[in-house]
Amino acid sequence: MNDSWRTDEQGVGMPEGLAGLLRGLGDGAGLGGGVTGSVDLAVLGGARRVGRRRRVTRRAVRGGAVAAVIGIVGGGVWLSGGGAVQPGGVVAIAEDLDGDGLVDMRDALILARAVADGQGRDVDGDGVIDRGDVERVATMAVSLGGDGGGMQTLGVVR
Amino acid sequence: MRRACAMVLMCVLGFAALGAQRMGGQGGTDEFVAYDVIVETGVGLGAWQVEVRPGEGMKLTGVEGGTGVYSEAAYYDEAALRGGRVVIGDFSLDEQLPSGRVRVARVHFFVRGGAGHVVGTLQTAGDAAGALIDARVEVVRVIDDEGDAS
């Protein structure tokens, strides 16, 4: 083993005893008294390539995690009706007429009054504001599928 | 020998009677019962919503209307017919909204064993404009004209 290997350009050194041991190992393997500089460079290059591959893998994992978080948050908003986040963190949806974060029978009444006055909101997305929109809100209010015990609790993103 | 057979027969009959009584809840028989849902409020009741939670062995069979502006059957999720709780509710655009004790619905159950206990919880109540109002709910078992519980 030559001196340049013991304290190479990377500043890597080793105790003299260990260097002697390795020198003997190299002699036993028939390397003719040491490892050449080209072998050193080849080993170093290989190590750097492995390091680069690991960095690329880590970046890919990090990127995947970020994409997953964005997907989950986006999916949650989409499932809750795709509404906008109101001040206070409640996700507003069209069926929540009074904006209290719940869809209940009072919302159906508010919409029914508005529809009767020629106003209202197209909550079922059929392009028409009519009794069907009121039915949708009333049905949603008593649905057992939600997590609000009948009153559909909207997503809260506090 | 004959006496032993009689003893065994009596034991079998005794256990059978005990089992029948246990299957019949508190000694009653399977039957259909009805409960009135009454919402009490000081102002005109424009909208209401109540959760009705039946006891063990009870199964919803139907929802009937109440009185006045709420004489039509209320909204409810038909998934409740498979058992468990039910949420019922309705609203009215009528100009003359009822106040006081308002019978808003009648709920029918099949009861295994004849014993039943129903709990009602008011989820919301609103005035003519849909604003939140103070109210309370009562769920009362219906007694028919002959004094029998239906």
CSV table of C-alpha atoms in Angstrom, one decimal:
chain,number,residue,atom,x,y,z
A,1,MET,CA,0.0,0.0,0.0
A,2,ASN,CA,1.6,3.3,-1.0
A,3,ASP,CA,1.5,6.6,1.0
A,4,SER,CA,-1.0,8.3,-1.3
A,5,TRP,CA,-3.6,5.7,-0.3
A,6,ARG,CA,-2.9,6.1,3.4
A,7,THR,CA,-3.5,9.9,3.2
A,8,ASP,CA,-5.2,10.4,-0.1
A,9,GLU,CA,-6.8,13.5,-1.6
A,10,GLN,CA,-10.0,12.9,0.5
A,11,GLY,CA,-7.8,13.1,3.6
A,12,VAL,CA,-8.5,9.5,4.6
A,13,GLY,CA,-5.7,8.1,6.8
A,14,MET,CA,-5.1,5.0,8.9
A,15,PRO,CA,-2.7,3.9,11.6
A,16,GLU,CA,0.6,2.6,10.4
A,17,GLY,CA,-0.1,-0.8,11.9
A,18,LEU,CA,-3.3,-1.3,9.9
A,19,ALA,CA,-1.5,0.0,6.8
A,20,GLY,CA,1.2,-2.6,7.2
A,21,LEU,CA,-1.4,-5.3,7.7
A,22,LEU,CA,-3.2,-4.3,4.5
A,23,ARG,CA,0.1,-4.1,2.7
A,24,GLY,CA,0.8,-7.7,3.7
A,25,LEU,CA,-2.7,-8.7,2.5
A,26,GLY,CA,-2.0,-7.1,-0.9
A,27,ASP,CA,1.3,-8.9,-1.2
A,28,GLY,CA,-0.4,-12.2,-0.4
A,29,ALA,CA,-3.0,-11.6,-3.1
A,30,GLY,CA,-0.2,-11.1,-5.6
A,31,LEU,CA,-0.9,-7.4,-6.2
A,32,GLY,CA,2.9,-6.9,-6.4
A,33,GLY,CA,3.5,-4.7,-3.4
A,34,GLY,CA,0.4,-2.4,-3.4
A,35,VAL,CA,-2.8,-1.1,-4.8
A,36,THR,CA,-2.2,1.2,-7.8
A,37,GLY,CA,-3.7,4.7,-8.0
A,38,SER,CA,-6.1,3.5,-10.8
A,39,VAL,CA,-7.6,0.9,-8.5
A,40,ASP,CA,-8.0,3.6,-5.8
A,41,LEU,CA,-9.9,5.8,-8.3
A,42,ALA,CA,-12.0,2.9,-9.5
A,43,VAL,CA,-13.1,2.1,-5.9
A,44,LEU,CA,-13.7,5.7,-5.2
A,45,GLY,CA,-15.8,6.2,-8.3
A,46,GLY,CA,-17.9,3.1,-7.5
A,47,ALA,CA,-18.6,4.4,-4.0
A,48,ARG,CA,-19.6,7.8,-5.4
A,49,ARG,CA,-22.0,6.1,-7.9
A,50,VAL,CA,-23.6,4.1,-5.1
A,51,GLY,CA,-24.0,7.3,-3.0
A,52,ARG,CA,-25.6,9.1,-5.9
A,53,ARG,CA,-28.1,6.2,-6.5
A,54,ARG,CA,-29.0,6.3,-2.8
A,55,ARG,CA,-29.5,10.1,-2.9
A,56,VAL,CA,-31.8,9.7,-5.9
A,57,THR,CA,-33.8,7.0,-4.1
A,58,ARG,CA,-34.2,9.2,-1.0
A,59,ARG,CA,-35.4,12.1,-3.1
A,60,ALA,CA,-37.9,9.8,-4.9
A,61,VAL,CA,-39.2,8.6,-1.5
A,62,ARG,CA,-39.5,12.1,-0.2
A,63,GLY,CA,-41.3,13.3,-3.3
A,64,GLY,CA,-43.7,10.4,-3.1
A,65,ALA,CA,-44.6,11.2,0.5
A,66,VAL,CA,-45.3,14.8,-0.4
A,67,ALA,CA,-47.4,13.7,-3.3
A,68,ALA,CA,-49.3,11.3,-1.1
A,69,VAL,CA,-50.1,14.0,1.5
A,70,ILE,CA,-51.3,16.4,-1.2
A,71,GLY,CA,-53.5,13.6,-2.6
A,72,ILE,CA,-55.0,12.7,0.8
A,73,VAL,CA,-55.8,16.4,1.7
A,74,GLY,CA,-57.2,17.0,-1.8
A,75,GLY,CA,-59.2,13.9,-1.7
A,76,GLY,CA,-60.7,14.8,1.7
A,77,VAL,CA,-61.8,18.2,0.4
A,78,TRP,CA,-63.2,16.6,-2.7
A,79,LEU,CA,-65.1,14.0,-0.7
A,80,SER,CA,-66.6,16.6,1.6
A,81,GLY,CA,-68.2,18.2,-1.4
A,82,GLY,CA,-65.3,20.1,-2.9
A,83,GLY,CA,-66.3,23.2,-0.9
A,84,ALA,CA,-64.1,26.1,0.1
A,85,VAL,CA,-62.6,26.5,3.5
A,86,GLN,CA,-64.4,29.1,5.5
A,87,PRO,CA,-62.9,31.3,8.3
A,88,GLY,CA,-62.8,29.0,11.3
A,89,GLY,CA,-61.7,26.0,9.3
A,90,VAL,CA,-65.1,24.6,8.4
A,91,VAL,CA,-65.4,23.3,4.8
A,92,ALA,CA,-68.4,24.9,3.3
A,93,ILE,CA,-70.6,22.9,0.9
A,94,ALA,CA,-73.6,23.9,-1.1
A,95,GLU,CA,-76.1,22.1,1.1
A,96,ASP,CA,-75.1,23.9,4.2
A,97,LEU,CA,-77.2,27.0,3.6
A,98,ASP,CA,-76.7,28.7,6.9
A,99,GLY,CA,-73.0,27.9,7.0
A,100,ASP,CA,-73.0,26.4,10.5
A,101,GLY,CA,-71.0,23.3,9.4
A,102,LEU,CA,-74.0,21.0,9.5
A,103,VAL,CA,-76.6,20.0,6.9
A,104,ASP,CA,-80.0,19.7,8.7
A,105,MET,CA,-83.6,20.3,8.2
A,106,ARG,CA,-83.3,24.1,8.8
A,107,ASP,CA,-81.1,24.2,5.7
A,108,ALA,CA,-83.8,22.5,3.8
A,109,LEU,CA,-86.3,25.1,5.0
A,110,ILE,CA,-84.0,28.0,4.1
A,111,LEU,CA,-83.5,26.7,0.6
A,112,ALA,CA,-87.2,25.9,0.2
A,113,ARG,CA,-88.0,29.6,1.1
A,114,ALA,CA,-85.4,30.8,-1.3
A,115,VAL,CA,-86.7,28.6,-4.2
A,116,ALA,CA,-90.2,29.8,-3.5
A,117,ASP,CA,-88.9,33.4,-3.9
A,118,GLY,CA,-87.3,32.5,-7.2
A,119,GLN,CA,-83.8,32.3,-5.8
A,120,GLY,CA,-81.9,29.5,-4.1
A,121,ARG,CA,-78.9,27.4,-5.0
A,122,ASP,CA,-78.4,24.6,-7.5
A,123,VAL,CA,-77.1,22.0,-5.0
A,124,ASP,CA,-77.8,18.9,-7.1
A,125,GLY,CA,-75.9,20.3,-10.1
A,126,ASP,CA,-78.7,19.7,-12.7
A,127,GLY,CA,-78.6,23.3,-13.8
A,128,VAL,CA,-82.0,24.1,-12.4
A,129,ILE,CA,-83.0,25.5,-9.0
A,130,ASP,CA,-86.2,23.7,-8.0
A,131,ARG,CA,-87.8,21.4,-5.5
A,132,GLY,CA,-85.2,18.7,-6.3
A,133,ASP,CA,-82.5,20.8,-4.7
A,134,VAL,CA,-84.6,21.1,-1.5
A,135,GLU,CA,-85.2,17.3,-1.6
A,136,ARG,CA,-81.5,16.7,-1.8
A,137,VAL,CA,-80.8,18.8,1.3
A,138,ALA,CA,-83.6,17.3,3.3
A,139,THR,CA,-82.6,13.7,2.4
A,140,MET,CA,-79.0,14.5,3.3
A,141,ALA,CA,-80.1,15.9,6.6
A,142,VAL,CA,-81.7,12.6,7.7
A,143,SER,CA,-79.2,10.3,6.0
A,144,LEU,CA,-77.6,7.7,8.3
A,145,GLY,CA,-74.5,7.5,6.2
A,146,GLY,CA,-72.9,10.5,7.6
A,147,ASP,CA,-70.8,10.8,10.7
A,148,GLY,CA,-73.0,13.4,12.4
A,149,GLY,CA,-75.8,11.2,13.6
A,150,GLY,CA,-78.3,12.3,11.0
A,151,MET,CA,-77.1,15.8,10.7
A,152,GLN,CA,-74.3,15.7,8.1
A,153,THR,CA,-71.2,17.1,9.7
A,154,LEU,CA,-68.9,18.7,7.3
A,155,GLY,CA,-65.2,18.4,7.2
A,156,VAL,CA,-63.3,20.5,9.7
A,157,VAL,CA,-59.7,21.4,8.8
A,158,ARG,CA,-58.6,23.2,11.9
B,1,MET,CA,-90.3,-46.4,36.3
B,2,ARG,CA,-93.5,-44.6,35.5
B,3,ARG,CA,-92.8,-42.0,38.2
B,4,ALA,CA,-89.3,-41.4,36.9
B,5,CYS,CA,-90.7,-40.7,33.4
B,6,ALA,CA,-93.2,-38.3,34.8
B,7,MET,CA,-90.5,-36.4,36.6
B,8,VAL,CA,-88.4,-36.2,33.5
B,9,LEU,CA,-91.4,-35.0,31.5
B,10,MET,CA,-92.2,-32.3,34.1
B,11,CYS,CA,-88.6,-31.1,34.0
B,12,VAL,CA,-88.6,-30.9,30.2
B,13,LEU,CA,-91.9,-28.9,30.2
B,14,GLY,CA,-90.6,-26.6,32.9
B,15,PHE,CA,-87.4,-25.8,30.9
B,16,ALA,CA,-89.5,-25.3,27.8
B,17,ALA,CA,-91.8,-22.8,29.6
B,18,LEU,CA,-88.7,-21.0,31.0
B,19,GLY,CA,-87.2,-20.8,27.5
B,20,ALA,CA,-90.4,-19.5,26.0
B,21,GLN,CA,-90.6,-16.8,28.7
B,22,ARG,CA,-87.0,-15.7,28.1
B,23,MET,CA,-87.6,-15.5,24.3
B,24,GLY,CA,-90.6,-13.4,25.0
B,25,GLY,CA,-88.6,-10.8,26.8
B,26,GLN,CA,-90.5,-9.8,29.9
B,27,GLY,CA,-93.1,-12.4,29.4
B,28,GLY,CA,-94.8,-10.5,26.5
B,29,THR,CA,-95.4,-11.5,22.9
B,30,ASP,CA,-94.0,-10.1,19.7
B,31,GLU,CA,-96.1,-7.1,18.6
B,32,PHE,CA,-96.2,-3.9,16.7
B,33,VAL,CA,-96.1,-0.7,18.6
B,34,ALA,CA,-96.3,3.0,17.7
B,35,TYR,CA,-94.7,6.0,19.3
B,36,ASP,CA,-95.7,9.6,18.8
B,37,VAL,CA,-92.9,12.1,18.4
B,38,ILE,CA,-93.9,15.4,20.0
B,39,VAL,CA,-91.9,18.6,19.7
B,40,GLU,CA,-92.7,21.4,22.2
B,41,THR,CA,-91.7,25.0,21.4
B,42,GLY,CA,-92.9,28.5,22.2
B,43,VAL,CA,-92.8,29.8,18.6
B,44,GLY,CA,-94.0,28.5,15.3
B,45,LEU,CA,-92.2,25.3,14.3
B,46,GLY,CA,-90.8,25.8,10.8
B,47,ALA,CA,-88.4,22.9,10.8
B,48,TRP,CA,-87.5,20.0,13.1
B,49,GLN,CA,-85.2,17.0,13.2
B,50,VAL,CA,-85.2,14.2,15.8
B,51,GLU,CA,-83.2,11.1,16.3
B,52,VAL,CA,-85.2,8.1,17.5
B,53,ARG,CA,-83.2,5.3,19.1
B,54,PRO,CA,-85.2,2.1,19.7
B,55,GLY,CA,-84.3,-0.4,22.4
B,56,GLU,CA,-83.0,-3.9,22.0
B,57,GLY,CA,-85.3,-6.2,20.0
B,58,MET,CA,-87.1,-3.3,18.3
B,59,LYS,CA,-87.1,-2.8,14.6
B,60,LEU,CA,-88.5,0.2,12.6
B,61,THR,CA,-91.4,-0.7,10.4
B,62,GLY,CA,-92.6,2.7,9.2
B,63,VAL,CA,-92.9,6.5,9.7
B,64,GLU,CA,-96.3,8.1,9.6
B,65,GLY,CA,-97.1,11.8,9.6
B,66,GLY,CA,-98.2,13.8,12.6
B,67,THR,CA,-100.9,16.5,12.7
B,68,GLY,CA,-101.6,19.8,11.0
B,69,VAL,CA,-98.8,21.0,8.7
B,70,TYR,CA,-96.8,18.0,9.6
B,71,SER,CA,-99.5,15.4,8.7
B,72,GLU,CA,-97.4,14.0,5.8
B,73,ALA,CA,-94.8,11.4,6.6
B,74,ALA,CA,-91.5,13.0,7.6
B,75,TYR,CA,-88.2,12.5,5.8
B,76,TYR,CA,-86.1,9.5,7.0
B,77,ASP,CA,-83.4,7.2,5.6
B,78,GLU,CA,-84.9,3.9,4.6
B,79,ALA,CA,-81.7,2.2,5.7
B,80,ALA,CA,-83.2,2.5,9.2
B,81,LEU,CA,-85.7,-0.2,8.3
B,82,ARG,CA,-82.8,-2.7,8.6
B,83,GLY,CA,-82.6,-1.9,12.3
B,84,GLY,CA,-81.0,0.6,14.7
B,85,ARG,CA,-81.7,4.3,15.0
B,86,VAL,CA,-83.6,6.5,12.7
B,87,VAL,CA,-83.4,10.2,12.1
B,88,ILE,CA,-86.7,11.9,11.0
B,89,GLY,CA,-87.3,15.5,10.2
B,90,ASP,CA,-89.5,17.8,8.1
B,91,PHE,CA,-90.1,21.5,7.5
B,92,SER,CA,-93.1,23.6,6.5
B,93,LEU,CA,-93.6,26.8,4.5
B,94,ASP,CA,-97.0,27.3,5.9
B,95,GLU,CA,-97.8,30.8,7.2
B,96,GLN,CA,-99.6,29.4,10.2
B,97,LEU,CA,-96.9,27.3,11.9
B,98,PRO,CA,-97.9,25.3,15.0
B,99,SER,CA,-96.5,26.0,18.4
B,100,GLY,CA,-96.8,24.4,21.8
B,101,ARG,CA,-96.9,20.6,21.8
B,102,VAL,CA,-96.8,19.6,18.2
B,103,ARG,CA,-97.2,16.0,17.2
B,104,VAL,CA,-94.8,15.9,14.2
B,105,ALA,CA,-94.7,12.2,13.5
B,106,ARG,CA,-95.7,8.7,14.5
B,107,VAL,CA,-93.1,6.0,14.4
B,108,HIS,CA,-93.9,2.3,14.2
B,109,PHE,CA,-91.8,-0.6,15.5
B,110,PHE,CA,-91.9,-4.4,15.6
B,111,VAL,CA,-91.0,-5.4,19.1
B,112,ARG,CA,-89.8,-8.9,19.9
B,113,GLY,CA,-91.1,-9.9,23.3
B,114,GLY,CA,-93.4,-7.0,23.7
B,115,ALA,CA,-91.1,-4.8,25.7
B,116,GLY,CA,-89.8,-1.7,24.2
B,117,HIS,CA,-88.1,1.5,25.1
B,118,VAL,CA,-87.5,4.4,22.7
B,119,VAL,CA,-85.3,7.4,23.2
B,120,GLY,CA,-85.8,10.6,21.2
B,121,THR,CA,-83.2,13.3,20.9
B,122,LEU,CA,-83.9,16.7,19.3
B,123,GLN,CA,-81.2,17.4,16.7
B,124,THR,CA,-82.5,20.8,15.6
B,125,ALA,CA,-85.6,23.0,15.5
B,126,GLY,CA,-86.1,26.2,13.5
B,127,ASP,CA,-88.6,29.0,13.2
B,128,ALA,CA,-90.3,30.2,10.1
B,129,ALA,CA,-87.1,31.6,8.7
B,130,GLY,CA,-85.0,28.6,9.7
B,131,ALA,CA,-83.3,30.2,12.6
B,132,LEU,CA,-82.5,28.0,15.6
B,133,ILE,CA,-85.1,27.9,18.3
B,134,ASP,CA,-85.4,26.4,21.8
B,135,ALA,CA,-87.5,23.2,21.8
B,136,ARG,CA,-87.8,19.9,23.5
B,137,VAL,CA,-88.9,16.5,22.2
B,138,GLU,CA,-90.9,13.8,23.8
B,139,VAL,CA,-91.5,10.3,22.4
B,140,VAL,CA,-94.7,8.7,23.8
B,141,ARG,CA,-96.1,5.2,23.3
B,142,VAL,CA,-99.5,5.3,21.6
B,143,ILE,CA,-102.4,4.0,23.5
B,144,ASP,CA,-105.5,3.1,21.4
B,145,ASP,CA,-109.1,4.0,22.2
B,146,GLU,CA,-109.6,0.8,24.2
B,147,GLY,CA,-106.8,1.7,26.5
B,148,ASP,CA,-104.4,-0.8,25.1
B,149,ALA,CA,-100.9,0.1,24.0
B,150,SER,CA,-100.8,-0.2,20.2
